[in-house]
PDB file of C-alpha atoms and ligand atoms in Angstrom:
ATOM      1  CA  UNK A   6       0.000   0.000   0.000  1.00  0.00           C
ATOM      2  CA  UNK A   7       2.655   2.291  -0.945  1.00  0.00           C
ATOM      3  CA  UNK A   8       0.298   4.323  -3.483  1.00  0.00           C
ATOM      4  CA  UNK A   9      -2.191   4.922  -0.018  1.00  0.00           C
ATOM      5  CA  UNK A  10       1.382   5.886   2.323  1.00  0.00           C
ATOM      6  CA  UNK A  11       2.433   8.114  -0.341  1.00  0.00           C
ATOM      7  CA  UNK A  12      -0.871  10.094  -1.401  1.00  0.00           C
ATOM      8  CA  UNK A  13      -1.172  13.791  -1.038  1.00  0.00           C
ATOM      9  CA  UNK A  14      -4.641  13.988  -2.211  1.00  0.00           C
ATOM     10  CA  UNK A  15      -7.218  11.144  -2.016  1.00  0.00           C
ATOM     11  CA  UNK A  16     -10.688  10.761  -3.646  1.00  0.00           C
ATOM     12  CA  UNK A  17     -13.052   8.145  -2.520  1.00  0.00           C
ATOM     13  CA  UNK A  18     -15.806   7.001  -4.409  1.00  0.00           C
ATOM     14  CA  UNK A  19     -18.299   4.646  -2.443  1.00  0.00           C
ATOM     15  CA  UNK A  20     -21.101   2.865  -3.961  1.00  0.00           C
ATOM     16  CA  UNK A  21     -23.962   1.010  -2.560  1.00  0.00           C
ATOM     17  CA  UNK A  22     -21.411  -1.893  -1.841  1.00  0.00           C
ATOM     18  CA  UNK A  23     -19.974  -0.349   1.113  1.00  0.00           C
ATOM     19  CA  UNK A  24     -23.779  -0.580   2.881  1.00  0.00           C
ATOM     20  CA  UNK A  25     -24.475  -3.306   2.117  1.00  0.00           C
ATOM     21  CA  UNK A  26     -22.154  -4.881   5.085  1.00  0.00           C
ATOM     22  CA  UNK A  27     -24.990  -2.922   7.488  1.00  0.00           C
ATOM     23  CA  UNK A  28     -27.372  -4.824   6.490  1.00  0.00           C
ATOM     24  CA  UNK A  29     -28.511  -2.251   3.685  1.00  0.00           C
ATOM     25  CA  UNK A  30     -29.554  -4.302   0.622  1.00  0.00           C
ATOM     26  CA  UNK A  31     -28.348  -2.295  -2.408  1.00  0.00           C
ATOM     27  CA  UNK A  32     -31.120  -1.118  -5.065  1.00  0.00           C
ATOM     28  CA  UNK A  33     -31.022  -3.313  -6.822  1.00  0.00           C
ATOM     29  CA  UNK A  34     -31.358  -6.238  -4.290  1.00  0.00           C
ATOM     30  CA  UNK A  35     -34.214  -4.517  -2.206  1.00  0.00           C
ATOM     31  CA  UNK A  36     -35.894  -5.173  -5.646  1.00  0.00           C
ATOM     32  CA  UNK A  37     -35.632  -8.728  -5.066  1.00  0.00           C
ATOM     33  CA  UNK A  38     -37.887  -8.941  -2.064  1.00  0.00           C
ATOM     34  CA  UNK A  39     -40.756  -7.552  -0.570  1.00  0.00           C
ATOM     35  CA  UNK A  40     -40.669  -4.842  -2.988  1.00  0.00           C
ATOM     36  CA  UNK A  41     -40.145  -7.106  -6.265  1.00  0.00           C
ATOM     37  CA  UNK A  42     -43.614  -6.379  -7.541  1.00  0.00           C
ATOM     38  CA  UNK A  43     -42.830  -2.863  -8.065  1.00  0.00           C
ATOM     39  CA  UNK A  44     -41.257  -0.868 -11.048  1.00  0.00           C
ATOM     40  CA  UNK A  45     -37.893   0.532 -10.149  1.00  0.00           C
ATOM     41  CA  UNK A  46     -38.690   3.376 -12.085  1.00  0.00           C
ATOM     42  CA  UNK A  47     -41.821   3.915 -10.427  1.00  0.00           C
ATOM     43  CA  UNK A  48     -40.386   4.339  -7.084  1.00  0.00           C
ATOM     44  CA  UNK A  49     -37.560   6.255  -8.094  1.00  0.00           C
ATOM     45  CA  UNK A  50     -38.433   9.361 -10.506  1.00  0.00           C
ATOM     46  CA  UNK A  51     -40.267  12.462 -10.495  1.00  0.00           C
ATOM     47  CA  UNK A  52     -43.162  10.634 -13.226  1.00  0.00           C
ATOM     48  CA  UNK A  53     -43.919   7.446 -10.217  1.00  0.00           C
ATOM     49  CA  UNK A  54     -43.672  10.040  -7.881  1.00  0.00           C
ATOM     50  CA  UNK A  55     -46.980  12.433  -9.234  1.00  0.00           C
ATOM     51  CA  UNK A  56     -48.488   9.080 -10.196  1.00  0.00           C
ATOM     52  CA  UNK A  57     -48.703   7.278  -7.086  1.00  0.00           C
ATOM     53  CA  UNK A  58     -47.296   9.691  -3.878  1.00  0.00           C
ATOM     54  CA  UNK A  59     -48.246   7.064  -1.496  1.00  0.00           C
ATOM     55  CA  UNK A  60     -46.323   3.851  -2.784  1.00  0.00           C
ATOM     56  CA  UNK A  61     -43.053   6.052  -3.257  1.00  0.00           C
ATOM     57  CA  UNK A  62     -43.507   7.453   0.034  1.00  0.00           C
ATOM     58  CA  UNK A  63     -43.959   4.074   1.547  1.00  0.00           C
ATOM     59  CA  UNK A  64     -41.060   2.789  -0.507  1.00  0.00           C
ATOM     60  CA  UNK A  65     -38.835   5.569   0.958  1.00  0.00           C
ATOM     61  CA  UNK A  66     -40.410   5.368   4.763  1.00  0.00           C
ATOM     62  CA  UNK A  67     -39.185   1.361   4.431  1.00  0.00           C
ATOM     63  CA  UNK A  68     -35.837   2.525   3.464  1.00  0.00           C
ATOM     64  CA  UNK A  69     -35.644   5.019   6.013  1.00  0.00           C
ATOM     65  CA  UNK A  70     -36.253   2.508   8.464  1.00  0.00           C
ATOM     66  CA  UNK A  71     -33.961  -0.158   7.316  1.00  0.00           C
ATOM     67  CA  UNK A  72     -31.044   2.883   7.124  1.00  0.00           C
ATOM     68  CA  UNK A  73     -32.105   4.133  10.644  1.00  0.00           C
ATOM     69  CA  UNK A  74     -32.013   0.193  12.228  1.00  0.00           C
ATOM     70  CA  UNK A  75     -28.273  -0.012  10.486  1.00  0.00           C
ATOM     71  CA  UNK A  76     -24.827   1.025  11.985  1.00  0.00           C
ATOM     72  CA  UNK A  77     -21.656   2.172  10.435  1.00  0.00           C
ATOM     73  CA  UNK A  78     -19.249  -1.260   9.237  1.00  0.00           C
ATOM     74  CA  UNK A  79     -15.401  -1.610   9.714  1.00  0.00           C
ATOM     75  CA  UNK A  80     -15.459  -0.400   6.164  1.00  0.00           C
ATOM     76  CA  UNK A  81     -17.251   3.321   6.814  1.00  0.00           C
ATOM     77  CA  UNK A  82     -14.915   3.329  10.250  1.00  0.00           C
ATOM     78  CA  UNK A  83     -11.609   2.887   7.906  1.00  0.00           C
ATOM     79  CA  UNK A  84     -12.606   5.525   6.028  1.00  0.00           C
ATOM     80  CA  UNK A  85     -13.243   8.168   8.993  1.00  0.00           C
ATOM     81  CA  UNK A  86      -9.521   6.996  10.765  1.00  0.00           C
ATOM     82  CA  UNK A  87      -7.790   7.629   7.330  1.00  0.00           C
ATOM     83  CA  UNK A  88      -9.738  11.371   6.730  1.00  0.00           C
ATOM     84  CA  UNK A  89      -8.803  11.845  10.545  1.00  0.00           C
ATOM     85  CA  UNK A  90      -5.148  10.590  10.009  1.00  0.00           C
ATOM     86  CA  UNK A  91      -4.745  12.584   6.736  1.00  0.00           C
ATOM     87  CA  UNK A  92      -5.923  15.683   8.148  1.00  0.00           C
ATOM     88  CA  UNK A  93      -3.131  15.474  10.815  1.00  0.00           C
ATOM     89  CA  UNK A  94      -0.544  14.991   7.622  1.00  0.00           C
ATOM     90  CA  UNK A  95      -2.206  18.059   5.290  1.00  0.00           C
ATOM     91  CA  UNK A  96      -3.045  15.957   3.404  1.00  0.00           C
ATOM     92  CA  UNK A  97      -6.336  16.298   1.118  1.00  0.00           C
ATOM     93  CA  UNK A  98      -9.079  14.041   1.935  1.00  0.00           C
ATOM     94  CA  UNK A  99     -12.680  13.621  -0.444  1.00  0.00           C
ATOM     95  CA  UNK A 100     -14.979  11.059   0.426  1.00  0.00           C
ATOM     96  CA  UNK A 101     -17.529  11.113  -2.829  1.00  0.00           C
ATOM     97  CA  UNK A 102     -20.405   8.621  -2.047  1.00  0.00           C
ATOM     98  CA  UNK A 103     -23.526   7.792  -4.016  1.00  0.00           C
ATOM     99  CA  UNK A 104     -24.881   6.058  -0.527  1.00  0.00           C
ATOM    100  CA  UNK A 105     -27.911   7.969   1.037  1.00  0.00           C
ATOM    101  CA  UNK A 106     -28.375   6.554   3.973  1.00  0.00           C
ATOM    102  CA  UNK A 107     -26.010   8.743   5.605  1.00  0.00           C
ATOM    103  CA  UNK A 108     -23.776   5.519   7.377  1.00  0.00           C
ATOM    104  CA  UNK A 109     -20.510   7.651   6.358  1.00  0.00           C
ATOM    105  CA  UNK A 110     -21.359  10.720   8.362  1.00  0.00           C
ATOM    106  CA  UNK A 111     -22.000   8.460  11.600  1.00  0.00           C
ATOM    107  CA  UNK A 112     -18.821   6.784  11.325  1.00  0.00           C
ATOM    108  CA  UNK A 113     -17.325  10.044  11.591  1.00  0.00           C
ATOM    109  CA  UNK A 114     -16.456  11.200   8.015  1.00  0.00           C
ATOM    110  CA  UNK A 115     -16.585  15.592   7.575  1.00  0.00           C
ATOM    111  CA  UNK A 116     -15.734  16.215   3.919  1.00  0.00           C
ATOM    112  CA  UNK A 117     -18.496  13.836   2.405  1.00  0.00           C
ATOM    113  CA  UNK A 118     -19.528  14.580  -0.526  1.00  0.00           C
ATOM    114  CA  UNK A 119     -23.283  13.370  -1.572  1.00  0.00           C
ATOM    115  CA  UNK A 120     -23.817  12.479  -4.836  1.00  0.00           C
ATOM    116  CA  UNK A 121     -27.353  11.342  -4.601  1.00  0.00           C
ATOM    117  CA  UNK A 122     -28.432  13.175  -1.935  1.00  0.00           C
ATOM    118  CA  UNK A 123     -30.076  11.550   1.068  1.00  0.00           C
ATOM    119  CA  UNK A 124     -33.139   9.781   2.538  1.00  0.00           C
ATOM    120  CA  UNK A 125     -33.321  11.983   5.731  1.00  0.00           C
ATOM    121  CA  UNK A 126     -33.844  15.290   3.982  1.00  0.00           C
ATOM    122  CA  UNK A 127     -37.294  15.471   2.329  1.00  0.00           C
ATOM    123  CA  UNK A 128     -37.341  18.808  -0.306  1.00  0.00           C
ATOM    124  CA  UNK A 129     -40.913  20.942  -1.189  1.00  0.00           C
ATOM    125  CA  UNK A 130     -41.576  20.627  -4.854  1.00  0.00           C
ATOM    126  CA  UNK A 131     -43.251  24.087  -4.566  1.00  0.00           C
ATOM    127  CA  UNK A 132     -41.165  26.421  -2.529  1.00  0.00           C
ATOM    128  CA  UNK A 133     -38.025  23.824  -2.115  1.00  0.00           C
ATOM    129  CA  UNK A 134     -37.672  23.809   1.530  1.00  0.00           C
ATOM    130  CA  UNK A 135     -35.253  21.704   2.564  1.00  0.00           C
ATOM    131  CA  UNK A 136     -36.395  19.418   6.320  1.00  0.00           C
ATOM    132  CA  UNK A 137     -34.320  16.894   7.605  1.00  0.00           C
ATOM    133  CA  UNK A 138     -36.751  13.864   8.564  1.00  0.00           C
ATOM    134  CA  UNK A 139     -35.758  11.123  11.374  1.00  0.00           C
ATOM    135  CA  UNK A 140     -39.038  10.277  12.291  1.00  0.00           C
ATOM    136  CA  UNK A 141     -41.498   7.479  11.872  1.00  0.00           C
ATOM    137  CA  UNK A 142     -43.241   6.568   8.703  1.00  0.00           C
ATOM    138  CA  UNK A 143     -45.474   9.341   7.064  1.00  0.00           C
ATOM    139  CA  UNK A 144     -48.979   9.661   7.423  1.00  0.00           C
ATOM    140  CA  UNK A 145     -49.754  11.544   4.576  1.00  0.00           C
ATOM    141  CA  UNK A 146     -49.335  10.837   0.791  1.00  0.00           C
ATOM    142  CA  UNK A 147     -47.498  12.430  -0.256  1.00  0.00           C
ATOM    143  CA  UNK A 148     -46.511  14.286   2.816  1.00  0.00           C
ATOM    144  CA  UNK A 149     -47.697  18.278   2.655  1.00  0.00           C
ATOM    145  CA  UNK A 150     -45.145  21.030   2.720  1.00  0.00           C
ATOM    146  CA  UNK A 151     -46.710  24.126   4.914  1.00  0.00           C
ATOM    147  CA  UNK A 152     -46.815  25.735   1.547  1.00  0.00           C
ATOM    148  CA  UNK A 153     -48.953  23.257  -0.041  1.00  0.00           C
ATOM    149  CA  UNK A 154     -46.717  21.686  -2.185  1.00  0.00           C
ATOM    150  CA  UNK A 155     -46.278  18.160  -2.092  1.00  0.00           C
ATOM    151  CA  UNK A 156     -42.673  17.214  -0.164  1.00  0.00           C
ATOM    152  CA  UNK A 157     -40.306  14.037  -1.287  1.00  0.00           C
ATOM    153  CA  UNK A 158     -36.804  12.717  -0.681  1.00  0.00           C
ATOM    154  CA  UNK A 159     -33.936  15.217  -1.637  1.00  0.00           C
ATOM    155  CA  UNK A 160     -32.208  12.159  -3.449  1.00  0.00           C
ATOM    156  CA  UNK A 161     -31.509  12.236  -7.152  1.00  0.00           C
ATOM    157  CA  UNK A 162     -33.986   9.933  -9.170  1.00  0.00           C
ATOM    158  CA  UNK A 163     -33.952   8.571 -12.462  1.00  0.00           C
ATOM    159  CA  UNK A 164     -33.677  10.954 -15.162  1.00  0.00           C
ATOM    160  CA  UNK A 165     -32.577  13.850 -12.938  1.00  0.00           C
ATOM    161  CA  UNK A 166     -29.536  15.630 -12.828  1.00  0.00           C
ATOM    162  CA  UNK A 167     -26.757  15.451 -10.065  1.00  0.00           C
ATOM    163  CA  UNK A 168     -26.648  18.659  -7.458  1.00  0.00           C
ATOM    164  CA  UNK A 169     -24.672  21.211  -8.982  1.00  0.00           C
ATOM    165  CA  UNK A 170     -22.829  22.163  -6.025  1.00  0.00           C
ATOM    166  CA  UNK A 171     -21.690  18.266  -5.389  1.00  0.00           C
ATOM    167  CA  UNK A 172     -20.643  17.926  -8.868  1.00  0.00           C
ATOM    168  CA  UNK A 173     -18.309  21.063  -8.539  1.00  0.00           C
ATOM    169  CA  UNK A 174     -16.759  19.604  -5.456  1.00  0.00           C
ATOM    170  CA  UNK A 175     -16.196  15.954  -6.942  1.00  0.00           C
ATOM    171  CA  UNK A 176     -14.777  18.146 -10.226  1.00  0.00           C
ATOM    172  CA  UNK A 177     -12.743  20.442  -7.829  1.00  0.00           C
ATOM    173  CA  UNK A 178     -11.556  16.774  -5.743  1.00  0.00           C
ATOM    174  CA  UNK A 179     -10.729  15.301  -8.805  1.00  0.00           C
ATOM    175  CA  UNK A 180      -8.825  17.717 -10.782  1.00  0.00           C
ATOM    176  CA  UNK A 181      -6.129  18.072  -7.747  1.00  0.00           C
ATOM    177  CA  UNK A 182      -6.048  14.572  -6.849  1.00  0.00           C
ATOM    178  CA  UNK A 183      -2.813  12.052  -7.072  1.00  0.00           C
ATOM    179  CA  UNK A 184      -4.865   8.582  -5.816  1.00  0.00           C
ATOM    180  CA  UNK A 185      -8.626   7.603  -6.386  1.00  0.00           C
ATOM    181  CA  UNK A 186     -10.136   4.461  -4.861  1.00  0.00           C
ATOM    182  CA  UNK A 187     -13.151   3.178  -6.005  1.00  0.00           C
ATOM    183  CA  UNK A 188     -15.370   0.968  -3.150  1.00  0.00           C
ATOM    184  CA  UNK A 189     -18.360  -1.261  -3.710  1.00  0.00           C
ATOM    185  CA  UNK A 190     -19.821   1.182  -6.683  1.00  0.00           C
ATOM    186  CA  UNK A 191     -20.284  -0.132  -9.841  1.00  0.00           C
ATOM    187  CA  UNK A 192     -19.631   2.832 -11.213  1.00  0.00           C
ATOM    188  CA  UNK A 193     -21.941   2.265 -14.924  1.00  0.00           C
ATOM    189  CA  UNK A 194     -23.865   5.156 -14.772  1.00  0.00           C
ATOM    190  CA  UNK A 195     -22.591   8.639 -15.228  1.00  0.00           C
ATOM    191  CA  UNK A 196     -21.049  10.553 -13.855  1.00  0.00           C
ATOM    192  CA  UNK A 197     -19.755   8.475 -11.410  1.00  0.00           C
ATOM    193  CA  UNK A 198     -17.875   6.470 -14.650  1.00  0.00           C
ATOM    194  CA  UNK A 199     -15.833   9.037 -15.914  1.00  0.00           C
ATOM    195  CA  UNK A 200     -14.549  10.031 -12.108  1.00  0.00           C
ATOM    196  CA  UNK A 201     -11.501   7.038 -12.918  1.00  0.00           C
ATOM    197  CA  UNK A 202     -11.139   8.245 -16.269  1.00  0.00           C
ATOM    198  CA  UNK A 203     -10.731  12.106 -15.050  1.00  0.00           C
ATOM    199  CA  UNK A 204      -8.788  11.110 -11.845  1.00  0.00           C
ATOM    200  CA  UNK A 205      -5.906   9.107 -14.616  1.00  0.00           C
ATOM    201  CA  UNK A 206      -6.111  12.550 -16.810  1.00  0.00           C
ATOM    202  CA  UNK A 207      -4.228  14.048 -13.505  1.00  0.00           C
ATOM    203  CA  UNK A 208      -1.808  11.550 -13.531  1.00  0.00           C
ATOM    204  CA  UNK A 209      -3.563   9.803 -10.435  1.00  0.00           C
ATOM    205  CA  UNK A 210      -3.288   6.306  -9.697  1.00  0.00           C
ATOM    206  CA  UNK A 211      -6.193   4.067  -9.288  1.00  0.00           C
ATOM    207  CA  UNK A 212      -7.519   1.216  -6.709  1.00  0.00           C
ATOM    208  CA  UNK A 213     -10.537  -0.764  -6.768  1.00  0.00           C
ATOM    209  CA  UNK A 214     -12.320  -2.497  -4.030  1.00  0.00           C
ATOM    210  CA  UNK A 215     -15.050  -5.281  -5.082  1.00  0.00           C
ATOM    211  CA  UNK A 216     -16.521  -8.189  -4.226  1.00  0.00           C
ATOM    212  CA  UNK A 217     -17.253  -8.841  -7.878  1.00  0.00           C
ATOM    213  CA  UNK A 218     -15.215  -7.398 -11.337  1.00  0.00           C
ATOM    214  CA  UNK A 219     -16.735  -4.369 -12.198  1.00  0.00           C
ATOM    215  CA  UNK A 220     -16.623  -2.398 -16.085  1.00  0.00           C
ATOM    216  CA  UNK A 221     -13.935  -0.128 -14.440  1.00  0.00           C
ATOM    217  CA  UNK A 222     -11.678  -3.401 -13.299  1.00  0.00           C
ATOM    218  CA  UNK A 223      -9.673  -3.776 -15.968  1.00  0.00           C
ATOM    219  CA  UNK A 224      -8.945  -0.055 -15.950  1.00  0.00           C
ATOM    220  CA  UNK A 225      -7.531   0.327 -12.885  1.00  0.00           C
ATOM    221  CA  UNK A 226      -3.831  -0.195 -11.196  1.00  0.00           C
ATOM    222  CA  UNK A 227      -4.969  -2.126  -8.554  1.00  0.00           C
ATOM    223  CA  UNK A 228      -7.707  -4.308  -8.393  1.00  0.00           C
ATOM    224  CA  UNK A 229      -8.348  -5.800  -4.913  1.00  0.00           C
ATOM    225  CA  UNK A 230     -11.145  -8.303  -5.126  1.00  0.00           C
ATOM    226  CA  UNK A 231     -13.344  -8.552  -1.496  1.00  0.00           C
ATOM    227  CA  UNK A 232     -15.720  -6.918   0.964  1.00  0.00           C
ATOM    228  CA  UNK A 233     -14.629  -3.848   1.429  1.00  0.00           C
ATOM    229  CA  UNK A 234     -15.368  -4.339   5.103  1.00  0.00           C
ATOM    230  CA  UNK A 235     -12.147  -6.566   5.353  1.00  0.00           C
ATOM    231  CA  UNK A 236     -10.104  -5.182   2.693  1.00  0.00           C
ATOM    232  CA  UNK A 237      -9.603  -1.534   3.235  1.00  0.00           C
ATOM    233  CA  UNK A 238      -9.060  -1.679   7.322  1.00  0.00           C
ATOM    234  CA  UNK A 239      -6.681  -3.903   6.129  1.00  0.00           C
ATOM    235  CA  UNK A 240      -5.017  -1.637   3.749  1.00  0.00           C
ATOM    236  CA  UNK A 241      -5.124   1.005   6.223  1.00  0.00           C
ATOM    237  CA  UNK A 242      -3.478  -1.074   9.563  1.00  0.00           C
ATOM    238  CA  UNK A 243      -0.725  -2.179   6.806  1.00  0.00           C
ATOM    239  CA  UNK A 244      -0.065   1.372   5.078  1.00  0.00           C
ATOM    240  CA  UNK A 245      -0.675   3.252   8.347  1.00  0.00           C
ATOM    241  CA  UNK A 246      -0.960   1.414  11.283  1.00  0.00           C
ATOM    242  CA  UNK A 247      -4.153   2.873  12.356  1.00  0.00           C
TER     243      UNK A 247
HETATM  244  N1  LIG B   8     -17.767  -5.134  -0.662  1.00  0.00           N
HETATM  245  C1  LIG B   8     -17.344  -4.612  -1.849  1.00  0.00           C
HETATM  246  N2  LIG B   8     -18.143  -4.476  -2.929  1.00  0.00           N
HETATM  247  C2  LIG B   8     -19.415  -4.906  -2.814  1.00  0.00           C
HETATM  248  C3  LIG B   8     -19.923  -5.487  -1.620  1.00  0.00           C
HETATM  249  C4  LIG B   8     -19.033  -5.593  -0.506  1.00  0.00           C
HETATM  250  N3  LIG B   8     -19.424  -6.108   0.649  1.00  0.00           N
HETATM  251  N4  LIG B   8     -21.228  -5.809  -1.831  1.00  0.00           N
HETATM  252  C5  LIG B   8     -21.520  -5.445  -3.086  1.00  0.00           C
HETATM  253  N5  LIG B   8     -20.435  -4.912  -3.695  1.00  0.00           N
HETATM  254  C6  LIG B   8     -20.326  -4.324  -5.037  1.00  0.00           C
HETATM  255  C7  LIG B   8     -21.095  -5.029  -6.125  1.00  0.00           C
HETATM  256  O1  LIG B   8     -20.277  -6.029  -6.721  1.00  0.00           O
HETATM  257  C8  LIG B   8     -21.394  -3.878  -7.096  1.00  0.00           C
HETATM  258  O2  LIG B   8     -20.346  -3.706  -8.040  1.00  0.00           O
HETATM  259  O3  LIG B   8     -20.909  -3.039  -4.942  1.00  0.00           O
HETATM  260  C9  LIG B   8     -21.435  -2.650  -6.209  1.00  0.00           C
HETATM  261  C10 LIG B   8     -22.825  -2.079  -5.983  1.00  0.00           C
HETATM  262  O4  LIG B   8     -23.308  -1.631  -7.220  1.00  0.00           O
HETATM  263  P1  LIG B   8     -24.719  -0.854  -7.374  1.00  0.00           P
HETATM  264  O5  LIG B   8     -25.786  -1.613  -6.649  1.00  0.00           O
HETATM  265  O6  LIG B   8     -24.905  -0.535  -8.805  1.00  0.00           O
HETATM  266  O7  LIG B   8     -24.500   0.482  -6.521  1.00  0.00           O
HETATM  267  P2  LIG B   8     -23.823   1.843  -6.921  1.00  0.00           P
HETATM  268  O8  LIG B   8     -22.625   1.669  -7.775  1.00  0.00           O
HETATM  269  O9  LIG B   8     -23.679   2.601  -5.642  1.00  0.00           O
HETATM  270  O10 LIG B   8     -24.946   2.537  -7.759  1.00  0.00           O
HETATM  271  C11 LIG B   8     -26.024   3.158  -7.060  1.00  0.00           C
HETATM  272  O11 LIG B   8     -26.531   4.521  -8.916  1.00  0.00           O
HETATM  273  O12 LIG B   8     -25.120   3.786 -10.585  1.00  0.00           O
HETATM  274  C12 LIG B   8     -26.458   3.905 -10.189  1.00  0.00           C
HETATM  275  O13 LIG B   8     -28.033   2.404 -11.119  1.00  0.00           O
HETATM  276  C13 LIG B   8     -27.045   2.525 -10.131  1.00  0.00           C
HETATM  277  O14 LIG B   8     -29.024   2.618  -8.763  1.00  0.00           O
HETATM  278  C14 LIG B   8     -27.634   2.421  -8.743  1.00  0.00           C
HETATM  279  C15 LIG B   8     -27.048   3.583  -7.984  1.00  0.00           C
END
């Protein structure tokens, strides 16, 4: 783990992967149950959303609930000791995630960066008040804004562009960055693909952590095949002893 020892500038980019060790199934997965019935598309864009408010809201209270029941894993905790150590060094530290759930923020990660947005903040689709929502299930379909608007997840469905402001700081990340690891994501949809492809532009080198092989595996400089809950604290104790 010389590459890890030696970086000056790290981007992370975690995928649903890294969850799924706490017990939260990934998308496509939580299709496979209870849920299998239903349309991913349906549950997850602005079109399912004015069609049927109350099956999308239920879809998200269920997901809410199985995020809220679920703890950080030894892979989230690597992560927040190697910002923490980094930040000792002055050394740059990005954590990009396309996770929602929020699991990186409780482990103790600051400079998260969330590409999809999250479960626990609910937007107006009227005035676009922003509410952060730990509670129970919903009780109203779709729930009601004070304004009268109808209020749903701030988390980026299909069809709908990434928050501006996130994609700046994953450009900003990127464009300075030396090393860029790549966690549990699949990394097939944009613009999460091209982050390798910009990151080797810079002259950065690039690691992979997967259970399975991945479209960006052969691409990479290091491919380390596993759950990322065993692999990277292990490439963390070995590169810093921490
Ligand atoms: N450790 C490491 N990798 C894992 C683990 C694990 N314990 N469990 C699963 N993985 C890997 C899978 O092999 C897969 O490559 O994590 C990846 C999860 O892929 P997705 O479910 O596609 O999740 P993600 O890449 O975060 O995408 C999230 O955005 O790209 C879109 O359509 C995609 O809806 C999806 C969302």
């Amino acid at each position: 783990m010389d590459a890890l020892r030696e970086a000056r500038a790290l981007v992370v980019l975690t995928g649903a992967g890294v969850s799924a060790e706490s017990g939260i199934p990934t998308f496509r997965d939580a299709m496979d149950g209870l849920w299998s019935k239903f349309d991913p598309h349906e549950l997850a864009s602005p079109e399912g959303f004015a069609r049927d408010p109350k099956t999308v809201t239920r879809w998200y209270d269920w997901r809410r609930e199985k995020c809220g029941a679920a703890k950080p894993n030894p892979a989230h905790l690597a992560l927040a000791r190697l910002e923490d150590h980094f930040a000792t060094q002055e050394r740059a530290f990005t954590l990009l995630t396309q996770n929602v759930d929020r699991l990186h923020q409780a482990a103790g990660s600051r400079n998260v960066v969330e590409l999809h947005g999250t479960i626990w903040v609910w937007r107006c689709t009227r005035c676009g008040i922003e509410r952060e929502e730990r509670g129970g299930p919903f009780t109203e379909y779709p729930p009601q804004c004070a304004c009268g608007g109808a209020r749903r997840p701030a988390v980026v469905w299909f069809g709908e562009m990434l928050p501006e402001d996130a994609m700046q700081k994953a450009d900003d990340a990127l464009e300075a960055c030396d090393l860029f690891f790549s966690i549990g994501a699949s990394a097939v949809v944009e613009p999460a693909a091209s982050f390798i492809h910009h990151a080797r532009r810079q002259g950065a080198k690039t690691v992979e952590i997967n259970r399975e092989p991945a479209p960006i595996t052969p691409v990479v400089d290091w491919s380390l095949p596993g759950k990322a809950g065993e692999i990277l604290p292990e490439a963390v104790r070995m590169a810093f002893g921490i």
